[in-house]
XYZ file of C-alpha atoms in Angstrom:
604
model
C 30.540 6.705 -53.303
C 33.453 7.934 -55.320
C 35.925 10.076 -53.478
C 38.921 11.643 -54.810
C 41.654 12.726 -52.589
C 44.964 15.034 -53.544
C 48.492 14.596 -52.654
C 51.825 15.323 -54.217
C 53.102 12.803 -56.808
C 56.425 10.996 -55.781
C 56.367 7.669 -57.514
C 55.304 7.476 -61.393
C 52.750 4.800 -62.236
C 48.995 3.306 -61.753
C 48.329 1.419 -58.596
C 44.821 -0.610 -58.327
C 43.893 -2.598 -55.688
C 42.561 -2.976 -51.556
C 43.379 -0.787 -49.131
C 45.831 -1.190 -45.880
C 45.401 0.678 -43.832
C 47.686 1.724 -41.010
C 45.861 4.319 -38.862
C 48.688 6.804 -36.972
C 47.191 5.824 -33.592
C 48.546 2.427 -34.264
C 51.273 2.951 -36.850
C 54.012 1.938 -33.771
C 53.227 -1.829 -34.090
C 54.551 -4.117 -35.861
C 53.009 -5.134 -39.449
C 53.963 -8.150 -41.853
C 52.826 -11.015 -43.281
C 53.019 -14.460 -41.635
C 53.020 -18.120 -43.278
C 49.291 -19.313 -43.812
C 50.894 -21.996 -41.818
C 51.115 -19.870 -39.184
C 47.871 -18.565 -38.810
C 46.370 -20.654 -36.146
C 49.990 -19.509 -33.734
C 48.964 -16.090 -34.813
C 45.132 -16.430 -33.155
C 46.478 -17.886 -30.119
C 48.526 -14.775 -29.271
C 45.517 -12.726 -29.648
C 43.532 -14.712 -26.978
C 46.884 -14.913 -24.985
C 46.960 -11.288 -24.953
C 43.405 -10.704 -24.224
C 43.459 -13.357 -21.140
C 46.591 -11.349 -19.736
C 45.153 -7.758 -20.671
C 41.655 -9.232 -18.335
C 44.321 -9.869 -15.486
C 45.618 -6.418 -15.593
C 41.884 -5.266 -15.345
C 40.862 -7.440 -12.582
C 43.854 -6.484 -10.761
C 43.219 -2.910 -11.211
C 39.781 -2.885 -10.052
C 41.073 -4.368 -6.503
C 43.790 -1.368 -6.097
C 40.941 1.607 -7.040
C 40.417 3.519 -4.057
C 37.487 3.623 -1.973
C 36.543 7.773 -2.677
C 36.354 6.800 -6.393
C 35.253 3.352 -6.306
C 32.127 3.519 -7.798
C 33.087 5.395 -11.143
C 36.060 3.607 -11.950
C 34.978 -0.050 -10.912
C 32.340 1.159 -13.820
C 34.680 1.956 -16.094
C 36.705 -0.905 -15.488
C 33.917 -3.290 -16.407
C 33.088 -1.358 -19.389
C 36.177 -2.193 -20.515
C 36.310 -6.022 -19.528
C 32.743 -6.508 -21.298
C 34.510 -4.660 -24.428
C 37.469 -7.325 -24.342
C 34.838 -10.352 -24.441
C 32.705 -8.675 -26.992
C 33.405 -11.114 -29.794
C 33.591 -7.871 -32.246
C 36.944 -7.174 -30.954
C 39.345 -10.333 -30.635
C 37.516 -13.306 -32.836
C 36.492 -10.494 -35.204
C 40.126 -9.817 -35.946
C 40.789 -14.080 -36.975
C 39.573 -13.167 -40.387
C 42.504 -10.705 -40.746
C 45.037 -13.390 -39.780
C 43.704 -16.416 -41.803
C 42.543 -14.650 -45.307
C 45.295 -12.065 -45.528
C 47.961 -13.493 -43.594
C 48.373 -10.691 -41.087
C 50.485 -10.531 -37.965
C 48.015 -10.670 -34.917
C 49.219 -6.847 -34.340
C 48.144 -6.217 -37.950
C 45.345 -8.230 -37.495
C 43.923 -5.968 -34.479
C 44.571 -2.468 -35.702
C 42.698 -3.439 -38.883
C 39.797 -4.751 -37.102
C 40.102 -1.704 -34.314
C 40.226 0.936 -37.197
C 36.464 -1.345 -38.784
C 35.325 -0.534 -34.808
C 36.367 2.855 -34.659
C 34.895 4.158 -37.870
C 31.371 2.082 -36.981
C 31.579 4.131 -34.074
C 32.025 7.343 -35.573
C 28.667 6.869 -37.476
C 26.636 6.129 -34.682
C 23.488 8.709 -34.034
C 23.921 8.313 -31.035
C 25.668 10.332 -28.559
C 26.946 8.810 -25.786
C 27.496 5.547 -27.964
C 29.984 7.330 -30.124
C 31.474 8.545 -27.204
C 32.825 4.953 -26.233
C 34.728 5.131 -29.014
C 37.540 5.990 -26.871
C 37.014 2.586 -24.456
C 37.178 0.854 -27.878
C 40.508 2.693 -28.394
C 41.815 1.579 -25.367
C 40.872 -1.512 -24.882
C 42.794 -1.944 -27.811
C 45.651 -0.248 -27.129
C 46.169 -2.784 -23.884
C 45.806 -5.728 -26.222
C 48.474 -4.155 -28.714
C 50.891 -3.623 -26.116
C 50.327 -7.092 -24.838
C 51.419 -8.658 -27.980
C 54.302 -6.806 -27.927
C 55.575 -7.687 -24.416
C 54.831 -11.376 -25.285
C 56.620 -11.165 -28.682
C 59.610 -8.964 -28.314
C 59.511 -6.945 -31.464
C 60.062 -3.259 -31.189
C 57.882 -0.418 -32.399
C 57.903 0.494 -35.569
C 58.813 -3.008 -37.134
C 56.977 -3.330 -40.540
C 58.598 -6.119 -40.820
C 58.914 -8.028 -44.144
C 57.452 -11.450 -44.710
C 56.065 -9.693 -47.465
C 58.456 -11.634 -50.370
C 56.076 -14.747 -50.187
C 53.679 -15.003 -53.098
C 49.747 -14.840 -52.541
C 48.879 -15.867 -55.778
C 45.167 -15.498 -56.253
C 44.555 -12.412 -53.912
C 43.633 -8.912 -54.813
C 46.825 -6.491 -55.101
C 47.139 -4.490 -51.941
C 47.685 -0.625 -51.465
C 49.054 0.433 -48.062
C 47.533 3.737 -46.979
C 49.026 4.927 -43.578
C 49.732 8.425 -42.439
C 53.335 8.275 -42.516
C 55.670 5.714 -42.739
C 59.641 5.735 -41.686
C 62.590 5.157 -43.673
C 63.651 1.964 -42.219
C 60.008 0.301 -42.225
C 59.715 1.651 -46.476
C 62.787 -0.500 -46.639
C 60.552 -3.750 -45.889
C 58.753 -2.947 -48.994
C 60.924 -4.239 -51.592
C 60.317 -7.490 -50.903
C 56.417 -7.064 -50.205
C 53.312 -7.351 -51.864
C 52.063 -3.886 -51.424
C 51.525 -2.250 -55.352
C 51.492 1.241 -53.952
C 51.340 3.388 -51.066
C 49.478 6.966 -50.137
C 50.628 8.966 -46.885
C 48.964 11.561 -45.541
C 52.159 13.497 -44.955
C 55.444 13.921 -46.358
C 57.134 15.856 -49.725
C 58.709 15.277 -52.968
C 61.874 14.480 -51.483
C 61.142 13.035 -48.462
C 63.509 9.915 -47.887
C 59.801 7.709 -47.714
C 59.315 9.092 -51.366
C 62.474 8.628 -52.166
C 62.855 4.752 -51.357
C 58.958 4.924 -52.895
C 60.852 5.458 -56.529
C 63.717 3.554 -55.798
C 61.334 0.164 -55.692
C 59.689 1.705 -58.979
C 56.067 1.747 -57.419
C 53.275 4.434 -57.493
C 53.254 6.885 -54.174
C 51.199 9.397 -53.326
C 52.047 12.065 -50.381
C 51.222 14.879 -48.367
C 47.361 13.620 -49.724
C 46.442 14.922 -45.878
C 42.985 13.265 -44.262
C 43.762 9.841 -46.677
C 44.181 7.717 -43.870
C 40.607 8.993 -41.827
C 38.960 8.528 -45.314
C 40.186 5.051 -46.507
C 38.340 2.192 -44.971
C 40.112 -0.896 -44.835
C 40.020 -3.112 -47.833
C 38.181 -0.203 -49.873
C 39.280 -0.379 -54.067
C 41.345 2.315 -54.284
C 43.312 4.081 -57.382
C 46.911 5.540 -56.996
C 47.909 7.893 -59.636
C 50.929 8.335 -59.173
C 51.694 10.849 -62.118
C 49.153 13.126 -61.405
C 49.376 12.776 -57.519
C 45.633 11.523 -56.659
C 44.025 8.744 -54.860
C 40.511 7.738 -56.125
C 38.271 5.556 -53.081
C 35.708 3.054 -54.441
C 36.424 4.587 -58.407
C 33.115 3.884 -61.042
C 33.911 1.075 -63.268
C 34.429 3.059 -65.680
C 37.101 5.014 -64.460
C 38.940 1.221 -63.035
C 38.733 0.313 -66.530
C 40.875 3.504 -67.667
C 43.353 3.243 -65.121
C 43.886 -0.689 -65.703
C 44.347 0.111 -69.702
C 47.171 2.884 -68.493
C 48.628 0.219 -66.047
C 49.333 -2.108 -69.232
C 50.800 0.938 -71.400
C 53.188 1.470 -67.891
C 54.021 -1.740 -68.189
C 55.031 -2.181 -72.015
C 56.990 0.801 -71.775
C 59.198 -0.699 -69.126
C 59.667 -3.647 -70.797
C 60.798 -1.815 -73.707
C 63.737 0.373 -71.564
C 64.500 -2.733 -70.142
C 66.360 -3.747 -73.504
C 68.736 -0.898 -73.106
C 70.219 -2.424 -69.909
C 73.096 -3.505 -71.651
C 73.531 -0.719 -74.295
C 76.687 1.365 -73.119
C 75.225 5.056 -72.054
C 76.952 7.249 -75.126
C 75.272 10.775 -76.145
C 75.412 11.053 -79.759
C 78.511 13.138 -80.196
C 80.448 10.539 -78.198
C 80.393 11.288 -74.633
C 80.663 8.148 -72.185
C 78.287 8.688 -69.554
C 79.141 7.020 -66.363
C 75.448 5.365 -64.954
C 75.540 4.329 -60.777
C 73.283 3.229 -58.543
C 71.995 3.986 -55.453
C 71.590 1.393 -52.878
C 70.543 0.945 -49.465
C 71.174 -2.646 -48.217
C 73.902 -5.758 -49.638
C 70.725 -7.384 -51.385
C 69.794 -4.228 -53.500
C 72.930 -5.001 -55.940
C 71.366 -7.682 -57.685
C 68.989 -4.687 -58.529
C 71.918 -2.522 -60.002
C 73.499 -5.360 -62.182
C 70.438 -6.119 -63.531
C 69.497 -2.233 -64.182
C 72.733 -2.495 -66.216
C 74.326 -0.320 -63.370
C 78.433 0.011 -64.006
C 78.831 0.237 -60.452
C 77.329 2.062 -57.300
C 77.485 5.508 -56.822
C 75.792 5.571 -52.996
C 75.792 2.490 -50.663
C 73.481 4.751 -48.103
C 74.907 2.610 -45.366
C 72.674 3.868 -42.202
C 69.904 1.462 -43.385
C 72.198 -1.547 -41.637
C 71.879 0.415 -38.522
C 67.681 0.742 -38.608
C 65.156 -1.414 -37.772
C 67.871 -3.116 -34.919
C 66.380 -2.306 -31.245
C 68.831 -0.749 -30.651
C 71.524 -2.742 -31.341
C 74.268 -1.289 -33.496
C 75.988 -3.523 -36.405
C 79.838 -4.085 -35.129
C 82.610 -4.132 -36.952
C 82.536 -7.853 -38.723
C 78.702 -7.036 -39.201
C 79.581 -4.068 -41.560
C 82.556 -5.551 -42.524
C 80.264 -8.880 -44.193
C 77.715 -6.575 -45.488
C 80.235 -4.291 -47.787
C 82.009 -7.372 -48.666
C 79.062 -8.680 -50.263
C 78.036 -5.856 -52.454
C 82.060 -5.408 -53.671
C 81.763 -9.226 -54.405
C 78.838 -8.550 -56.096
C 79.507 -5.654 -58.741
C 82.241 -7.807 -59.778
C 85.378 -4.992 -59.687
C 83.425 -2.167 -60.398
C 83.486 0.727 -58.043
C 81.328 0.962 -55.157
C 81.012 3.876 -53.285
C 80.110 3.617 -49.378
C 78.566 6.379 -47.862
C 79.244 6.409 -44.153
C 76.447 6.685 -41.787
C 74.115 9.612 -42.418
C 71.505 9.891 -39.642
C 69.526 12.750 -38.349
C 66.439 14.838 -39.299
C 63.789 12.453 -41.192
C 66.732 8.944 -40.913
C 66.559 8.591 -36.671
C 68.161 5.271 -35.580
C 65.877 3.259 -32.976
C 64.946 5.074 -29.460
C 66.304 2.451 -27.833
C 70.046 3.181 -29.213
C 71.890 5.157 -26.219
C 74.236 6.807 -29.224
C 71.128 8.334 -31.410
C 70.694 12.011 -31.251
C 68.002 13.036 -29.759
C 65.679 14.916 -31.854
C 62.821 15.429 -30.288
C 65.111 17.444 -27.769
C 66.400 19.784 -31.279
C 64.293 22.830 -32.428
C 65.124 21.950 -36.243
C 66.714 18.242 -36.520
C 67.790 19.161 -40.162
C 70.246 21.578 -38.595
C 71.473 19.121 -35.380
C 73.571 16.876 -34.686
C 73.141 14.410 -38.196
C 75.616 12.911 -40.525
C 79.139 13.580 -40.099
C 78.328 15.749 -37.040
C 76.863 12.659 -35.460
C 79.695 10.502 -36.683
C 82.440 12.365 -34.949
C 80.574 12.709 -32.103
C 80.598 8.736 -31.665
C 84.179 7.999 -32.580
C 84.211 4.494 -31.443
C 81.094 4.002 -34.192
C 82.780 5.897 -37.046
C 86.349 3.841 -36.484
C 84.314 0.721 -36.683
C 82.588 1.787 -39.928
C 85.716 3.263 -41.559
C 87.707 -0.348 -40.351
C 85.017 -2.183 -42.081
C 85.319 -0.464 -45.143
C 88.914 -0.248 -45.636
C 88.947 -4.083 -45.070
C 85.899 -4.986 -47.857
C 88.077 -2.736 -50.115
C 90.262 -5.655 -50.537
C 88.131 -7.739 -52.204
C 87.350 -4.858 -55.290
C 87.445 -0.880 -55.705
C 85.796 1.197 -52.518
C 85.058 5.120 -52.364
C 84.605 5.815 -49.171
C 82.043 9.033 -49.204
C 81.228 11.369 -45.961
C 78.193 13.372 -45.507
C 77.067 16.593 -45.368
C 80.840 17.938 -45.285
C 80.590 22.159 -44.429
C 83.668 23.174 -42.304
C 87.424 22.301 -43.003
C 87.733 21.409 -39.541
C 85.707 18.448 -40.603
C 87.825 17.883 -42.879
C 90.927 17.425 -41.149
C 89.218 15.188 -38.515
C 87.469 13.031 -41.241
C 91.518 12.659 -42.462
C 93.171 11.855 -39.048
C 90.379 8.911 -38.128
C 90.565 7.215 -41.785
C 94.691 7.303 -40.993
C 94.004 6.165 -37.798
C 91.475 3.577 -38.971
C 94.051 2.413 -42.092
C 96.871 1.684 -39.374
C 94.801 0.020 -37.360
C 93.613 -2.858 -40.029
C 97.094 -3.084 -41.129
C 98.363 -3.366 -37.831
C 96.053 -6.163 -37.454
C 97.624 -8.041 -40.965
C 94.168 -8.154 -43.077
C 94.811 -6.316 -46.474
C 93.293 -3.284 -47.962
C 92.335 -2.699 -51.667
C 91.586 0.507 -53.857
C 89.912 3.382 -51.542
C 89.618 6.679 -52.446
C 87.930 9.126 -50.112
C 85.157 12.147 -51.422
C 82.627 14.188 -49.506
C 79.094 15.117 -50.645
C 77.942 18.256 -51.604
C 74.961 19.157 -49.659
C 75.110 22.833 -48.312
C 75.828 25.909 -49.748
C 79.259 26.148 -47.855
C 80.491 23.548 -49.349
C 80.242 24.929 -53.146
C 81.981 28.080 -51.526
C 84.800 26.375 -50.299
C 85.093 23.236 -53.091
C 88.653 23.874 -53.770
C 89.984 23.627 -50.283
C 88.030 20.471 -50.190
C 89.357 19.112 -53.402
C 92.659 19.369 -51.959
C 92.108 16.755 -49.747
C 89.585 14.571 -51.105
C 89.696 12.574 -54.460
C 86.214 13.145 -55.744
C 82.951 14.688 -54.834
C 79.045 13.766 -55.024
C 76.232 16.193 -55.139
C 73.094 15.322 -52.862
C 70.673 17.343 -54.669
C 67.783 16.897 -52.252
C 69.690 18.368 -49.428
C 71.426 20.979 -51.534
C 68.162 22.056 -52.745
C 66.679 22.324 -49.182
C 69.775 24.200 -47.717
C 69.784 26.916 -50.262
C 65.730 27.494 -50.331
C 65.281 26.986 -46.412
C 63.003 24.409 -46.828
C 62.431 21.163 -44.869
C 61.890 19.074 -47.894
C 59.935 16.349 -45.350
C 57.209 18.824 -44.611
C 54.167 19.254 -47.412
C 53.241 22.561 -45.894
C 56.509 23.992 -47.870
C 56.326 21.464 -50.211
C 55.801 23.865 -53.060
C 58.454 25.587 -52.342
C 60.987 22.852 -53.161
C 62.457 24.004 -56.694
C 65.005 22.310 -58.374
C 64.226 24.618 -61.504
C 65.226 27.707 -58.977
C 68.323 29.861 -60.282
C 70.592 29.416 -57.095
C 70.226 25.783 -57.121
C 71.157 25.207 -60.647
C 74.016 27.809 -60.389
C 75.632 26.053 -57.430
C 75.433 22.677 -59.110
C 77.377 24.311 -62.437
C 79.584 25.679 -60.150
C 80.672 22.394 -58.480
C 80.605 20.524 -61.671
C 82.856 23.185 -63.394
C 85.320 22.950 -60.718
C 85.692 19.484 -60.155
C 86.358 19.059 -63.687
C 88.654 21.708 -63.504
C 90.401 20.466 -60.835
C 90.914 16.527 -62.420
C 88.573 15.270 -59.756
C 85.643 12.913 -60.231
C 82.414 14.137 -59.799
C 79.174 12.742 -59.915
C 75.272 13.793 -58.983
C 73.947 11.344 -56.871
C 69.982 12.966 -55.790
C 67.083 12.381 -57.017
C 68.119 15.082 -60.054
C 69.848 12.261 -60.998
C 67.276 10.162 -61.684
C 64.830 12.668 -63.126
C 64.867 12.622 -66.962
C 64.094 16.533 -66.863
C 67.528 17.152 -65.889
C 69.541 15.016 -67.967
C 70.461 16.584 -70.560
C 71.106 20.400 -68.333
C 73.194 18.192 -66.370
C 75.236 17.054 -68.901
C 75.362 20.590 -70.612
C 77.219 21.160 -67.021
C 79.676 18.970 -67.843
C 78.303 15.642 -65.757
C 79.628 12.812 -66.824
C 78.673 10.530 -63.853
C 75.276 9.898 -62.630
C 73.610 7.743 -59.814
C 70.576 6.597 -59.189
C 67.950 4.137 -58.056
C 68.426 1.187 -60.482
C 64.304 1.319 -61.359
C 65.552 4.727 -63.334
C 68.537 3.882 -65.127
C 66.664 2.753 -68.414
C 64.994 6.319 -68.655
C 67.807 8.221 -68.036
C 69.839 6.134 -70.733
C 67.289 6.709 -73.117
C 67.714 10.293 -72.819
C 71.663 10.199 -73.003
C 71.624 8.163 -75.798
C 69.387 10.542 -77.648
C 71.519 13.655 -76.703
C 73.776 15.790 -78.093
C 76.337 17.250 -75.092
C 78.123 19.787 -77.323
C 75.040 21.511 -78.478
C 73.217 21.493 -75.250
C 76.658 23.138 -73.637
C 76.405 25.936 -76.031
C 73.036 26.686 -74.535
C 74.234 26.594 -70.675
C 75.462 30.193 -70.154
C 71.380 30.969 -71.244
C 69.497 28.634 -69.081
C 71.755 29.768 -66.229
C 71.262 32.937 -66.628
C 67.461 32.901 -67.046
C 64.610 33.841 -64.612
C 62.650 30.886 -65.577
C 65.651 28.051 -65.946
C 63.223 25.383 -67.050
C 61.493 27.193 -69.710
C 65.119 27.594 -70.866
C 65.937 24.497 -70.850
C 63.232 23.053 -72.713
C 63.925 24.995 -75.853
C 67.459 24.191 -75.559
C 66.646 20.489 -75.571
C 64.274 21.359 -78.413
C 67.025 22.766 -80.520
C 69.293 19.425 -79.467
C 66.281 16.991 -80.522
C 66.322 18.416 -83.750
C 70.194 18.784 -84.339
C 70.205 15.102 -82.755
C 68.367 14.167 -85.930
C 69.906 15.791 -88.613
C 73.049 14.056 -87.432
C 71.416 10.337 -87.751
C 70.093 11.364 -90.966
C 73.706 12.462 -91.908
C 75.153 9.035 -90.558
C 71.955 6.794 -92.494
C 73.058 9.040 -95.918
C 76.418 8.061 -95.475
C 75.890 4.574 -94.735
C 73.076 3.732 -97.383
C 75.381 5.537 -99.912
């Protein structure tokens, strides 16, 4: 049967193929694809785990006490006949050898075929044991983890290997971190659906930034997928179809190949310089979030990168903290890499929906914060580790030799900041050249992410040399939104008045002022804005590389003087967008009239 579920659409584009499925019971072990080569190692670590998980059991039926003996020795054997039970461990082989999953992988999948078999029993008390199933399998999972090392929460990537001749795979989990949508990029998922999560939630955000469908806040998705079911991501209209009619997989595979001529034809642009029609140079960045995304960005036809989002080298790490050389290496490579244009590093920026590893003593605790959005994240957290921030700051200044560097600090709301941010990049700059190694081209610029920070822009500009709007966090700040959580989700605006009059405002005055500034959100990268952004007077913009094409396509098709003639009326609207579409209506058609000029002049 045909099911259709509903989410919120993150991640343009058609996605067909078989369901993963990462159930949230289990969504703390490690997942990723091993060498076929492999697979026999793989199977050996299951049985491994289930001889040492039998131990455990034997040993605990000798220690139950005598007053309860009975019941437990019961249960106890329940659950060592359950281990045996071929359904469980050899059941889960399949999993390993056909589609080259880790034995962790390999048991959740075959757990979650177990679990829902169980749920459609008739019969009571056999559903009931359900829960033995459960955690008998939980013993097995931690098992493999003691014998392997890896840390919770690894989706670790093997995922860059080819498996040519295999159906395209959809991961469907309930929610997935940051740091584990990282592994993605290299993977061999099409598309992913989460059950929870909003339009700006960093796992949506990373979702558009490798340019595949993603689907949201779609709620029960995960209970209702069943591993390797066909599913359909749509990820402009924000719905996942289960098992779709042939009929309706034929549609969505014709609309997969119109996705995919369309890219191909912005892809020619990547080398056209970004120029609106009256003969505005538009400055086009790109966001990255690890050394080997800047291949990406050159090849995007990026002129440089406008956010290095550099707390992804701290994720994913046990623990373990990059040091100084670490960073250093890592900034190096993407300043080798653009080739002498800028790059702009944004120091660490952790907190809210971006934790670090449990095991890190220095990560703020957030399940110990009422709202983590309004702790101890980003700069906060980075001059509350000093020892961490000098390291990072020492890196940087020391890559900067080797091509231009912005340094950029986050979420920047009190001047006290300010002056401390000041005193530990002095500090830091002494240091390196204390030590001989050379420093390049750095300039230093803070983010503009709350409210306060519009109020008090000039005192800011006064000490730092440019300025980048995060739109995502701006937005949430003024509405009083968490923009992670789908049960406000529709109250995320970036069409509301407030928002669109404190972006103005910090455009306007940076301009004012002589000081670069540049949007670096996910406004950025949204073709609906581009041309009320440059009516602002934007000039810079930064993005993921997947969405530079679009957004030069609409720069090269606009007009900035007309559009500017049109601000003071779209910001003064009730209904912004409205607005601004028949201000971008007028443009389209002056636009035109201007190429027909040029083509009368030429052809005469």
């Amino acid at each position: 049967m045909s099911i259709q579920v509903f989410g919120l659409p993150v991640s343009r584009g058609v996605a067909i193929g078989r369901a993963v499925l990462v159930a949230s019971s289990r969504v703390d072990v490690a997942h990723y694809f091993i060498d076929p080569a492999d697979a026999e190692r793989e199977y050996e670590r299951l049985r491994d785990a289930r001889t040492e998980v039998s131990a455990e059991l034997m040993a605990l039926k000798q220690e139950v006490p005598e007053e309860a003996h009975a019941e437990l020795v019961a249960l106890l054997d329940v659950h060592l006949m359950m281990l045996q039970d071929p359904m469980l461990v050899e059941s889960a082989q399949p999993w390993i050898a056909t589609r080259h999953y880790n034995a962790e992988w390999a048991l959740s999948a075959q757990l979650e075929v177990l679990t829902r078999q169980f749920d459609e029993m008739e019969d009571d008390y056999l559903r009931e044991r359900k829960a033995d199933v459960e955690q008998v399998g939980e013993r097995l999972l931690k098992a493999l983890t003691r014998g392997t090392g890896l840390s919770p929460g690894a989706l670790a990537n093997a995922g860059a290997r080819d498996f040519a001749g295999e159906d395209p795979l959809v991961l469907v989990a309930n929610d997935i971190a940051p740091a584990d949508m990282l592994q993605f990029k290299r993977s061999v998922f099409t598309g992913f659906v989460t059950d929870v999560g909003g339009r700006t939630s960093h796992t949506a955000i990373v979702a558009r930034s490798m340019d595949i469908p993603a689907v949201v806040g779609a709620r029960e998705a995960s209970r209702i997928v069943r591993q390797d079911d066909w599913v359909i991501i749509d990820g402009d209209a924000g719905i996942l179809i289960v098992n779709p009619p042939p009929m309706v997989l034929e549609e969505y595979r014709f609309r997969q190949r119109q996705v995919e001529l369309e890219r191909a034809r912005l892809s020619r642009l990547r080398h056209t310089p970004a120029v609106t029609l009256d003969g505005q140079t538009v400055e086009l960045l790109a966001n990255i979030e690890l050394p080997r995304d800047a291949s990406a960005a050159l090849e995007a036809g990026a002129v440089g990168v406008g956010l290095f989002r550099s707390e992804f080298l701290f994720m994913n790490r046990a623990g373990r903290l990059p040091d100084e050389d670490e960073q250093f290496e890592a900034y190096r490579a993407v300043v080798l890499a653009m080739g002498g244009m800028p790059v702009t590093i944004r120091t660490v920026d952790v907190g809210a929906d971006k934790p670090l590893d449990r095991a890190s003593s220095q990560e703020p605790r957030h399940d110990h914060m009422l709202n983590p959005a309004l702790g101890l994240r980003a700069i906060r957290w980075s001059l509350s580790e000093p020892d961490m921030f000098s390291e990072q700051l020492r890196a940087i200044l020391r890559a900067s030799a080797f091509g231009p560097v912005r340094i950029l600090i986050p979420m920047v709301a009190h001047l006290s900041e300010v002056q401390s941010v000041k005193q530990w990049m002095d500090r830091a700059r002494e240091e390196v050249t204390a030590r001989g190694q050379a420093i390049g081209e750095v300039t230093l610029g803070a983010m503009v992410e709350v409210p306060a920070a519009v109020l008090i822009l000039p005192s800011l500009l006064r000490t730092f040399d440019f300025v980048s709007i995060g739109t995502n966090d701006l937005i949430q700040y003024t509405l009083a939104i968490d923009r992670a959580d789908e049960a406000v989700a529709h109250l995320y605006d970036p069409w509301h008045p407030a928002v669109l009059r404190l972006i103005a405002q910090t455009i306007a005055q940076a301009n004012a002022m002589g000081k670069g500034v540049s949007v670096c959100g996910e406004m950025a990268g949204d073709p609906a804005f581009t041309e009320l952004l440059l009516a602002m007077g934007l000039r810079s913009f930064s993005m993921h590389p997947a969405q530079i094409s679009s957004i030069k396509q609409r720069v090269l098709r606009a007009d900035a003087r007309t559009l500017q003639l049109a601000l003071p009326a779209v910001l003064d609207a009730d209904q912004p967008q409205q607005a601004c579409e028949a201000a971008m209506r007028t443009s389209s058609k002056s636009g035109a009239e201007r190429l027909a000029v040029s083509s009368r002049t030429v052809l005469q």
